PDB file of C-alpha atoms in Angstrom:
ATOM      1  CA  MET A   1     284.105 -75.503 -19.017  1.00 52.00           C
ATOM      2  CA  ASN A   2     285.511 -75.834 -15.402  1.00 52.00           C
ATOM      3  CA  SER A   3     289.041 -77.465 -16.538  1.00 51.00           C
ATOM      4  CA  LYS A   4     289.345 -74.343 -18.942  1.00 51.00           C
ATOM      5  CA  GLN A   5     288.683 -71.709 -16.170  1.00 51.00           C
ATOM      6  CA  THR A   6     291.196 -73.750 -14.252  1.00 47.00           C
ATOM      7  CA  GLU A   7     293.896 -73.664 -16.828  1.00 47.00           C
ATOM      8  CA  SER A   8     293.192 -69.904 -17.335  1.00 45.00           C
ATOM      9  CA  GLU A   9     293.329 -69.592 -13.920  1.00 45.00           C
ATOM     10  CA  SER A  10     297.102 -71.642 -13.329  1.00 45.00           C
ATOM     11  CA  THR A  11     298.317 -69.474 -16.745  1.00 44.00           C
ATOM     12  CA  GLN A  12     297.226 -66.412 -14.925  1.00 45.00           C
ATOM     13  CA  ILE A  13     299.050 -67.370 -11.358  1.00 46.00           C
ATOM     14  CA  GLN A  14     302.344 -68.209 -13.014  1.00 47.00           C
ATOM     15  CA  PRO A  15     303.340 -64.973 -14.874  1.00 48.00           C
ATOM     16  CA  GLU A  16     301.751 -63.072 -11.426  1.00 50.00           C
ATOM     17  CA  GLU A  17     304.255 -65.658  -9.207  1.00 51.00           C
ATOM     18  CA  SER A  18     307.364 -65.125 -11.684  1.00 54.00           C
ATOM     19  CA  ILE A  19     306.778 -60.791 -11.977  1.00 61.00           C
ATOM     20  CA  HIS A  20     306.106 -61.281  -7.964  1.00 60.00           C
ATOM     21  CA  GLY A  21     309.605 -62.691  -8.053  1.00 59.00           C
ATOM     22  CA  PHE A  22     311.386 -60.205  -9.991  1.00 55.00           C
ATOM     23  CA  LYS A  23     310.028 -57.104  -7.876  1.00 57.00           C
ATOM     24  CA  GLN A  24     311.531 -58.949  -4.528  1.00 53.00           C
ATOM     25  CA  ALA A  25     314.528 -59.403  -6.570  1.00 52.00           C
ATOM     26  CA  VAL A  26     314.880 -55.679  -8.155  1.00 51.00           C
ATOM     27  CA  THR A  27     313.219 -54.245  -4.647  1.00 55.00           C
ATOM     28  CA  ARG A  28     316.199 -55.627  -3.241  1.00 51.00           C
ATOM     29  CA  GLN A  29     318.709 -53.538  -5.698  1.00 53.00           C
ATOM     30  CA  VAL A  30     316.919 -50.366  -5.620  1.00 55.00           C
ATOM     31  CA  THR A  31     316.723 -50.794  -1.760  1.00 53.00           C
ATOM     32  CA  GLN A  32     320.685 -51.268  -1.730  1.00 55.00           C
ATOM     33  CA  ARG A  33     321.069 -48.728  -4.209  1.00 62.00           C
ATOM     34  CA  SER A  34     319.128 -46.166  -2.173  1.00 73.00           C
ATOM     35  CA  PHE A  35     321.505 -47.077   0.930  1.00 79.00           C
ATOM     36  CA  LEU A  36     323.882 -46.064  -0.981  1.00 83.00           C
ATOM     37  CA  GLN A  37     323.103 -42.795  -2.359  1.00 83.00           C
ATOM     38  CA  THR A  38     321.549 -42.562   1.542  1.00 85.00           C
ATOM     39  CA  VAL A  39     325.613 -42.361   2.522  1.00 88.00           C
ATOM     40  CA  SER A  40     326.697 -40.398  -0.160  1.00 86.00           C
ATOM     41  CA  ALA A  41     323.873 -37.477   0.655  1.00 87.00           C
ATOM     42  CA  VAL A  42     324.886 -37.646   4.416  1.00 88.00           C
ATOM     43  CA  LEU A  43     328.398 -37.762   3.438  1.00 88.00           C
ATOM     44  CA  CYS A  44     327.984 -34.513   0.705  1.00 87.00           C
ATOM     45  CA  ALA A  45     325.908 -32.808   3.528  1.00 85.00           C
ATOM     46  CA  PHE A  46     328.206 -33.264   6.482  1.00 84.00           C
ATOM     47  CA  PHE A  47     330.870 -31.605   3.793  1.00 84.00           C
ATOM     48  CA  GLY A  48     328.304 -29.094   2.368  1.00 84.00           C
ATOM     49  CA  VAL A  49     329.108 -29.935  -1.171  1.00 85.00           C
ATOM     50  CA  ARG A  50     325.586 -31.260  -2.132  1.00 80.00           C
ATOM     51  CA  LYS A  51     323.972 -29.630  -4.868  1.00 81.00           C
ATOM     52  CA  ALA A  52     320.277 -28.434  -5.211  1.00 80.00           C
ATOM     53  CA  LYS A  53     319.300 -30.900  -8.176  1.00 81.00           C
ATOM     54  CA  ASN A  54     320.632 -33.551  -6.259  1.00 78.00           C
ATOM     55  CA  HIS A  55     319.345 -32.562  -2.844  1.00 79.00           C
ATOM     56  CA  GLU A  56     315.975 -32.237  -4.420  1.00 81.00           C
ATOM     57  CA  GLU A  57     315.932 -36.181  -6.358  1.00 80.00           C
ATOM     58  CA  ASP A  58     317.293 -37.077  -2.313  1.00 78.00           C
ATOM     59  CA  ILE A  59     314.766 -35.815  -0.823  1.00 77.00           C
ATOM     60  CA  GLN A  60     312.307 -37.979  -3.285  1.00 80.00           C
ATOM     61  CA  ASN A  61     313.986 -40.813  -3.485  1.00 80.00           C
ATOM     62  CA  LEU A  62     315.803 -41.571   0.040  1.00 83.00           C
ATOM     63  CA  ASN A  63     314.577 -43.127   3.120  1.00 82.00           C
ATOM     64  CA  PRO A  64     314.352 -40.768   5.952  1.00 85.00           C
ATOM     65  CA  ILE A  65     315.146 -43.652   8.889  1.00 87.00           C
ATOM     66  CA  HIS A  66     318.126 -44.451   6.382  1.00 87.00           C
ATOM     67  CA  VAL A  67     319.038 -40.547   6.718  1.00 88.00           C
ATOM     68  CA  ILE A  68     318.785 -40.698  10.348  1.00 91.00           C
ATOM     69  CA  ILE A  69     320.716 -43.746  10.991  1.00 92.00           C
ATOM     70  CA  ILE A  70     323.392 -42.639   8.859  1.00 92.00           C
ATOM     71  CA  GLY A  71     323.790 -39.438  10.141  1.00 92.00           C
ATOM     72  CA  VAL A  72     323.779 -40.650  13.779  1.00 95.00           C
ATOM     73  CA  LEU A  73     326.395 -43.347  12.910  1.00 94.00           C
ATOM     74  CA  ALA A  74     328.775 -40.202  10.707  1.00 93.00           C
ATOM     75  CA  ALA A  75     327.908 -37.990  13.682  1.00 94.00           C
ATOM     76  CA  PHE A  76     329.379 -40.585  16.142  1.00 97.00           C
ATOM     77  CA  CYS A  77     332.016 -41.610  14.496  1.00 95.00           C
ATOM     78  CA  PHE A  78     333.228 -37.552  13.771  1.00 94.00           C
ATOM     79  CA  VAL A  79     332.761 -36.891  17.576  1.00 97.00           C
ATOM     80  CA  VAL A  80     334.829 -40.054  18.081  1.00 98.00           C
ATOM     81  CA  THR A  81     337.802 -38.901  15.461  1.00 97.00           C
ATOM     82  CA  LEU A  82     338.517 -35.768  17.174  1.00 96.00           C
ATOM     83  CA  LEU A  83     338.739 -37.273  20.572  1.00 96.00           C
ATOM     84  CA  VAL A  84     341.385 -39.560  19.307  1.00 96.00           C
ATOM     85  CA  ILE A  85     343.480 -36.409  17.579  1.00 96.00           C
ATOM     86  CA  VAL A  86     342.873 -34.264  20.562  1.00 95.00           C
ATOM     87  CA  HIS A  87     344.314 -37.361  22.814  1.00 94.00           C
ATOM     88  CA  ALA A  88     347.096 -37.699  20.342  1.00 93.00           C
ATOM     89  CA  VAL A  89     347.906 -34.303  19.987  1.00 94.00           C
ATOM     90  CA  VAL A  90     347.564 -32.863  23.786  1.00 92.00           C
ATOM     91  CA  PRO A  91     349.704 -34.317  26.007  1.00 84.00           C
ATOM     92  CA  THR A  92     348.299 -36.271  29.094  1.00 78.00           C
ATOM     93  CA  ASN A  93     349.879 -36.017  32.620  1.00 72.00           C
TER      94      ASN A  93
END
């Protein structure tokens, strides 16, 4: 009887391991997709062209840490771009 229990336990462990590995692969894909969605959402917010339906989905699905990081980076890039344009247009003495 003990060998039957061990056999059934081993058959139960193997599917869990394969499912766990599958969950990790899916989680990586979702995380990457979520990060790209965050970039899109932040850039649309900078231009003010986000639909209300997409905004509601973003609130539920996006990682707030990603939003903050991308928002700060986008603002920094925007300021640097403005500085470069100003220095290119305004002559220096």
